[in-house]
Coordinates of C-alpha atoms in Angstrom, one line a residue:
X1 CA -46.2 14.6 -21.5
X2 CA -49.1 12.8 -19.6
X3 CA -52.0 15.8 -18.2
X4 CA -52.6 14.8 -15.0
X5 CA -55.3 15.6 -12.8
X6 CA -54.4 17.3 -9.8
X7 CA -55.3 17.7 -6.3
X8 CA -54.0 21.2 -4.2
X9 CA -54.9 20.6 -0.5
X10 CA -54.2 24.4 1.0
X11 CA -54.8 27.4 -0.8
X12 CA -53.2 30.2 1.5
X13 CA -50.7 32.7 0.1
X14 CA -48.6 30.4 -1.6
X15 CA -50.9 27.9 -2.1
X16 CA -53.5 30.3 -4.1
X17 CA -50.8 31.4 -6.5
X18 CA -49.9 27.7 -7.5
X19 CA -53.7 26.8 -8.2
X20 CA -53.8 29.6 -10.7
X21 CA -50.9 28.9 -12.6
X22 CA -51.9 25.3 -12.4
X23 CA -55.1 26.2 -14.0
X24 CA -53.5 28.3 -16.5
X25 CA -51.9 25.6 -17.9
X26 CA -54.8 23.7 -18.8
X27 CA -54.2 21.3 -15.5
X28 CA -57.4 19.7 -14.8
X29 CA -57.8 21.1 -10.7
X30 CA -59.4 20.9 -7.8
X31 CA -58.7 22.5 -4.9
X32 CA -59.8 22.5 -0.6
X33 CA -58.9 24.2 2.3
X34 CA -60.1 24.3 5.6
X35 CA -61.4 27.3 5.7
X36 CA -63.4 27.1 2.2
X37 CA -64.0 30.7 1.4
X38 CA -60.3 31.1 0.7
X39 CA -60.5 28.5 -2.0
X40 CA -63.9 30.2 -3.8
X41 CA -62.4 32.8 -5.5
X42 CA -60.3 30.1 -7.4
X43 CA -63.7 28.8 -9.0
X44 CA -62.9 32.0 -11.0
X45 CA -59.5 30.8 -12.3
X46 CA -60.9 27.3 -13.3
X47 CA -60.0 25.1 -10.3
X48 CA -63.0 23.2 -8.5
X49 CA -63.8 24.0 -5.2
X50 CA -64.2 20.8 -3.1
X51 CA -66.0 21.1 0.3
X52 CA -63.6 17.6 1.5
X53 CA -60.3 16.3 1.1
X54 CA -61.7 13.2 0.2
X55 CA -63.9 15.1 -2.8
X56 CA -60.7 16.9 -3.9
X57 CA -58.2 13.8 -4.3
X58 CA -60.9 11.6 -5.8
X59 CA -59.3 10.1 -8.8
X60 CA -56.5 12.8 -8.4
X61 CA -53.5 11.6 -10.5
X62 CA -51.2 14.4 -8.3
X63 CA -52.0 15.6 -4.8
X64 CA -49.9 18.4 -3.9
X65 CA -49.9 19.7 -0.1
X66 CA -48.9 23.4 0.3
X67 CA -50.1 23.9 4.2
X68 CA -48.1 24.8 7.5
X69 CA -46.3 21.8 8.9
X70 CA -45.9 18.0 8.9
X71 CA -48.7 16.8 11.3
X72 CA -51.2 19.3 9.3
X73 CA -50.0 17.5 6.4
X74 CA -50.7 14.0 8.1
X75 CA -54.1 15.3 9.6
X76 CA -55.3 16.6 5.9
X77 CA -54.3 13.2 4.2
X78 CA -56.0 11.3 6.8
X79 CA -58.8 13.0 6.6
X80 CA -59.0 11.5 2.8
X81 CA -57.9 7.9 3.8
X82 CA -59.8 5.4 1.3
X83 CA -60.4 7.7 -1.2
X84 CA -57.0 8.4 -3.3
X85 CA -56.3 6.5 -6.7
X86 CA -54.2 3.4 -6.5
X87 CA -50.4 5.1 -6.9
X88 CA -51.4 8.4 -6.8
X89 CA -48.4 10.8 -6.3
X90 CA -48.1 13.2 -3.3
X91 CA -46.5 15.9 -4.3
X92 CA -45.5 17.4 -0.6
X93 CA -44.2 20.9 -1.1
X94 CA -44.7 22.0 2.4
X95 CA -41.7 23.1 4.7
X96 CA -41.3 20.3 7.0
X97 CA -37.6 19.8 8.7
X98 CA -36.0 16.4 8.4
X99 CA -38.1 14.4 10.5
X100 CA -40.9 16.1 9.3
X101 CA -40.7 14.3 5.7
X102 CA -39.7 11.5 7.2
X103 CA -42.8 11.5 9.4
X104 CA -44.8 12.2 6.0
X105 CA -42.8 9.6 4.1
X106 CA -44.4 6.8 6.5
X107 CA -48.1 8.5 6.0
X108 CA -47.7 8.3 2.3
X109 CA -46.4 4.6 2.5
X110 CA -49.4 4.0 4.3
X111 CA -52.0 5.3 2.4
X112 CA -50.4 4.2 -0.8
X113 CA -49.1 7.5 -2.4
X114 CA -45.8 8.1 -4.0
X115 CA -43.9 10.2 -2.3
X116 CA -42.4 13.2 -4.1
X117 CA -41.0 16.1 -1.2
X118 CA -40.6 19.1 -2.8
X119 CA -40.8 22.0 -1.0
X120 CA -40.4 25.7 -2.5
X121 CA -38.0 28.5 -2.8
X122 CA -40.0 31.9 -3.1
X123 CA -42.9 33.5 -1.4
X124 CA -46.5 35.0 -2.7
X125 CA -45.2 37.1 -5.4
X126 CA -43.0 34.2 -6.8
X127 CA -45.9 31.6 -6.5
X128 CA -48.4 33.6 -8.5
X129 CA -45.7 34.4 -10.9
X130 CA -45.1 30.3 -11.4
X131 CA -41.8 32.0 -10.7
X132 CA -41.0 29.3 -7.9
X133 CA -37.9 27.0 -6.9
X134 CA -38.6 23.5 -6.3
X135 CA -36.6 21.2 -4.2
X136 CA -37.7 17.9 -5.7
X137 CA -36.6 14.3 -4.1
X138 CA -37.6 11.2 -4.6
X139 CA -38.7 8.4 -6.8
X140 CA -37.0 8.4 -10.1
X141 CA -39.6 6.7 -11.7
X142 CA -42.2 9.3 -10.3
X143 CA -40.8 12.1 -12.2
X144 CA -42.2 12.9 -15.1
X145 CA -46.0 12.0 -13.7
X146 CA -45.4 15.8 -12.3
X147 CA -43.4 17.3 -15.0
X148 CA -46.5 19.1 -16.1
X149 CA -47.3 20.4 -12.7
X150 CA -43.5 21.3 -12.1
X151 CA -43.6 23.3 -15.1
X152 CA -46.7 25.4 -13.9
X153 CA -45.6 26.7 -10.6
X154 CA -42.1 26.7 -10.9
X155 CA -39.3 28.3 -13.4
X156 CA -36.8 25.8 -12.3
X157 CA -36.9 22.5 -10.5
X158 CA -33.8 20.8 -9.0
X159 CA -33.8 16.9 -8.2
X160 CA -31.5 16.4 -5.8
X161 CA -31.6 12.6 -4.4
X162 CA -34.3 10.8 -2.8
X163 CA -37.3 11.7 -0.9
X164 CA -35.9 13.6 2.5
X165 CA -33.4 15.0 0.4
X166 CA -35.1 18.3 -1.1
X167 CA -36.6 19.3 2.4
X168 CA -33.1 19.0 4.1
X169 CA -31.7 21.4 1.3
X170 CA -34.8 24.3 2.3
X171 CA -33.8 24.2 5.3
X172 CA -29.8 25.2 4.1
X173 CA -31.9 27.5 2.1
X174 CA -34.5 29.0 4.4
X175 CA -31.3 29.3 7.0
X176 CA -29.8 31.5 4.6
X177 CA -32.8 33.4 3.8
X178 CA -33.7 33.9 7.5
X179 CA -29.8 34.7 8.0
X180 CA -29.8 37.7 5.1
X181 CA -32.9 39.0 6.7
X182 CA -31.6 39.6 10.2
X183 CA -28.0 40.8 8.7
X184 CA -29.7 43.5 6.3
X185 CA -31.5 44.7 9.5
X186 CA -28.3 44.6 11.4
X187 CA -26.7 46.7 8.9
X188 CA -29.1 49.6 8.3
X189 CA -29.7 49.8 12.2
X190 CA -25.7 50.2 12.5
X191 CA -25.6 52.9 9.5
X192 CA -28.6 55.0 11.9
X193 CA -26.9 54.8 14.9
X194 CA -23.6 55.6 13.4
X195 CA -25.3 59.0 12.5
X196 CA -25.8 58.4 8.4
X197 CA -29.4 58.0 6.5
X198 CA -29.8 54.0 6.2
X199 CA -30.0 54.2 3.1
X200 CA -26.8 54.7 2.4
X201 CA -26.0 51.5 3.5
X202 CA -28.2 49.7 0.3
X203 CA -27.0 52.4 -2.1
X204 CA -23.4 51.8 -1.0
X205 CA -24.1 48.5 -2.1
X206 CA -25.7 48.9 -5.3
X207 CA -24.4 47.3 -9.0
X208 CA -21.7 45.4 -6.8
X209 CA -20.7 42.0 -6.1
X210 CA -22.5 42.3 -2.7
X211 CA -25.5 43.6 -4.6
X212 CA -29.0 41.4 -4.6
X213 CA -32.7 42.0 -5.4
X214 CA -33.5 40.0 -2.4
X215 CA -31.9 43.1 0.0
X216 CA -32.9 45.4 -1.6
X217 CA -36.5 44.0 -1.5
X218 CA -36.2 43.6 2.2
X219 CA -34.0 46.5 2.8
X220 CA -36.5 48.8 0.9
X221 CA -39.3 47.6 3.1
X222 CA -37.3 47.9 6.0
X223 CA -37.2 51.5 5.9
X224 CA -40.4 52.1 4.2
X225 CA -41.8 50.4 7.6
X226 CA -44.0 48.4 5.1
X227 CA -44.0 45.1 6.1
X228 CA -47.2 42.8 4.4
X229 CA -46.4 39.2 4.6
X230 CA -44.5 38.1 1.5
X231 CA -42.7 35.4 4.1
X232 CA -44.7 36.1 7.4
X233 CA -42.9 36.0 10.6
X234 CA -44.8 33.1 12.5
X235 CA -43.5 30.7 10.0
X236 CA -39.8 32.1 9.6
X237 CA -40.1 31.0 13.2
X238 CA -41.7 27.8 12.5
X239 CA -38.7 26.7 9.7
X240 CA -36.1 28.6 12.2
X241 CA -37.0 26.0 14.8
X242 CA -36.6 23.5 12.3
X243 CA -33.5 24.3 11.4
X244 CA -32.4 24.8 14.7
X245 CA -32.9 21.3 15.4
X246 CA -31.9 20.1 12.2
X247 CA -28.7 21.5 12.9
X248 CA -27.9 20.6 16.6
X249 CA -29.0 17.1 15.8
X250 CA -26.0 16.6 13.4
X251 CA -23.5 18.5 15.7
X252 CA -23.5 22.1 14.3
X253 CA -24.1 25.4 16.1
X254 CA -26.1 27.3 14.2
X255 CA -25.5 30.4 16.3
X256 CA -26.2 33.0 13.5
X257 CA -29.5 32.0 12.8
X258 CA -30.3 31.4 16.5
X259 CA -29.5 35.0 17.2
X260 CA -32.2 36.0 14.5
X261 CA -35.0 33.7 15.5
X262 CA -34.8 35.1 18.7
X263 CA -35.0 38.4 17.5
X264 CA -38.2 37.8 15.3
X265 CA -40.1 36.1 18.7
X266 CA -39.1 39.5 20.4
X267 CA -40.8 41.2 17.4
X268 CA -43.8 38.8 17.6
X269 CA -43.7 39.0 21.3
X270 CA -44.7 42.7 20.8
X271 CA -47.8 42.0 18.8
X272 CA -46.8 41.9 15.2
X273 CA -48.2 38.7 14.4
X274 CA -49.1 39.9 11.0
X275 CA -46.2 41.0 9.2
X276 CA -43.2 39.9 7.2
X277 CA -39.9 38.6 8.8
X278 CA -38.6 42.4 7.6
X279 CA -39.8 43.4 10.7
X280 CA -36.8 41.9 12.8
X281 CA -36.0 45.5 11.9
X282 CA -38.6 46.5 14.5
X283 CA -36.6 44.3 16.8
X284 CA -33.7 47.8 16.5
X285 CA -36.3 50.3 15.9
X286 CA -39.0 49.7 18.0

């Protein structure tokens, strides 16, 4: 297996955990982000802290884009137009919608990158635990240039068709995720008003088949009104909207998950712009 060099343009709270475990592995890195004092403290971990895009994907082997949608994605490659390697691969794991990597499919094309889209399953904990999902598509032939890089941030990675193909599957996936959330809420909102201690509900559920770290996680921090962004609300918006359209665009009423995005904007309406998408709770509680 080839070391590449690698690129990581956006180094947020899932980006941040990536570069580390990239680093860990011996990965030669360099990292930007727009704002560059949240990519500093990575100088620590053995990444290089570039001051440019273009500095960053200089002679880059992999660039990988962990940022918040597609045209941020187009604006930060454009930025570095001229100064990738000749068939360098662009390893887009940002959550995009359809049209989205198709949008980024045509950037790529023209800037002369290989396009590998690959967004993630998981959130902060899971991507500084290289404890991620990937959603890989694309280019056969591409694959095991990243293998390496796979490896680091992820403990599984399914390829699932060509590029396109791994961002339609997050959104199944984020739908789902988005889905739970709002259900969980739902539930331990009905167990209160029906006169019990909520917690009854996830305890009722415990060691059985409806069982799931996942609600108990979200559960837990439903009633411990502790909600710090693992999966913040602003983007389970962002990908709900994607979805939405996703979905209506191939004839499917998604009318589940249309109930719940419109529970989190009441929730963001009311000024909690900071927190996790547990807080739909709030959207019961107040």
């Amino acid at each position: 297996m080839t070391t590449p060099t690698v690129a990581l343009l956006g180094t947020g709270a899932m980006g941040a955990g990536m570069a580390r475990n990239i680093a860990a592995a011996g990965i030669p890195l360099r990292v930007w982000n727009r704002s560059t004092d949240r990519a500093r403290p990575l100088a620590e971990s053995g990444a290089k802290v570039c001051d440019s895009v273009a500095e960053a994907v200089d002679g880059a082997d992999v660039v990988i884009t962990m940022l918040w949608d597609a045209d941020s994605v187009e604006q930060t490659l454009r930025e570095a137009a001229g100064s990738f390697a000749a068939g360098a691969v662009l390893l887009q794991t940002t959550t995009v919608g359809v049209d989205g990597a198709a949008q980024l499919d045509k950037v790529a094309a023209e800037l002369g990158l290989v396009h590998l889209d690959a967004p993630v399953l998981g959130t902060k904990g899971p991507a500084e635990q290289g404890n991620l999902v990937v959603l890989a598509s694309g280019p056969e032939d591409a694959r095991d240039r990243v293998d390496a890089v796979l490896e680091a941030i992820g403990s599984r990675t399914l390829w699932v068709g060509g590029a396109g193909a791994g961002s339609r599957l997050k959104l199944a996936a984020n739908a789902f995720v988005l889905s739970l959330t709002g259900a969980v809420a739902q539930s331990l909102a009905l167990t209160r008003a029906l006169g019990l201690d909520p917690q009854l509900f996830l305890d009722a559920l415990a060691g059985g088949p409806l069982d799931a770290p996942y609600v108990r996680i979200k559960g837990g921090a439903m009633l411990a009104e502790q909600y710090a962004p693992a999966f913040g609300i602003e983007g389970g918006v962002k990908d709900a909207d994607l979805i939405l359209e996703a979905a209506r665009g191939n004839d499917l009423d998604p009318v589940v998950l249309q109930a719940v995005r419109d529970q989190l904007v009441r929730v963001l309406e009311a000024g909690h712009t900071d927190e996790d998408i547990a807080a739909v709770y709030r959207d019961y509680t107040g």
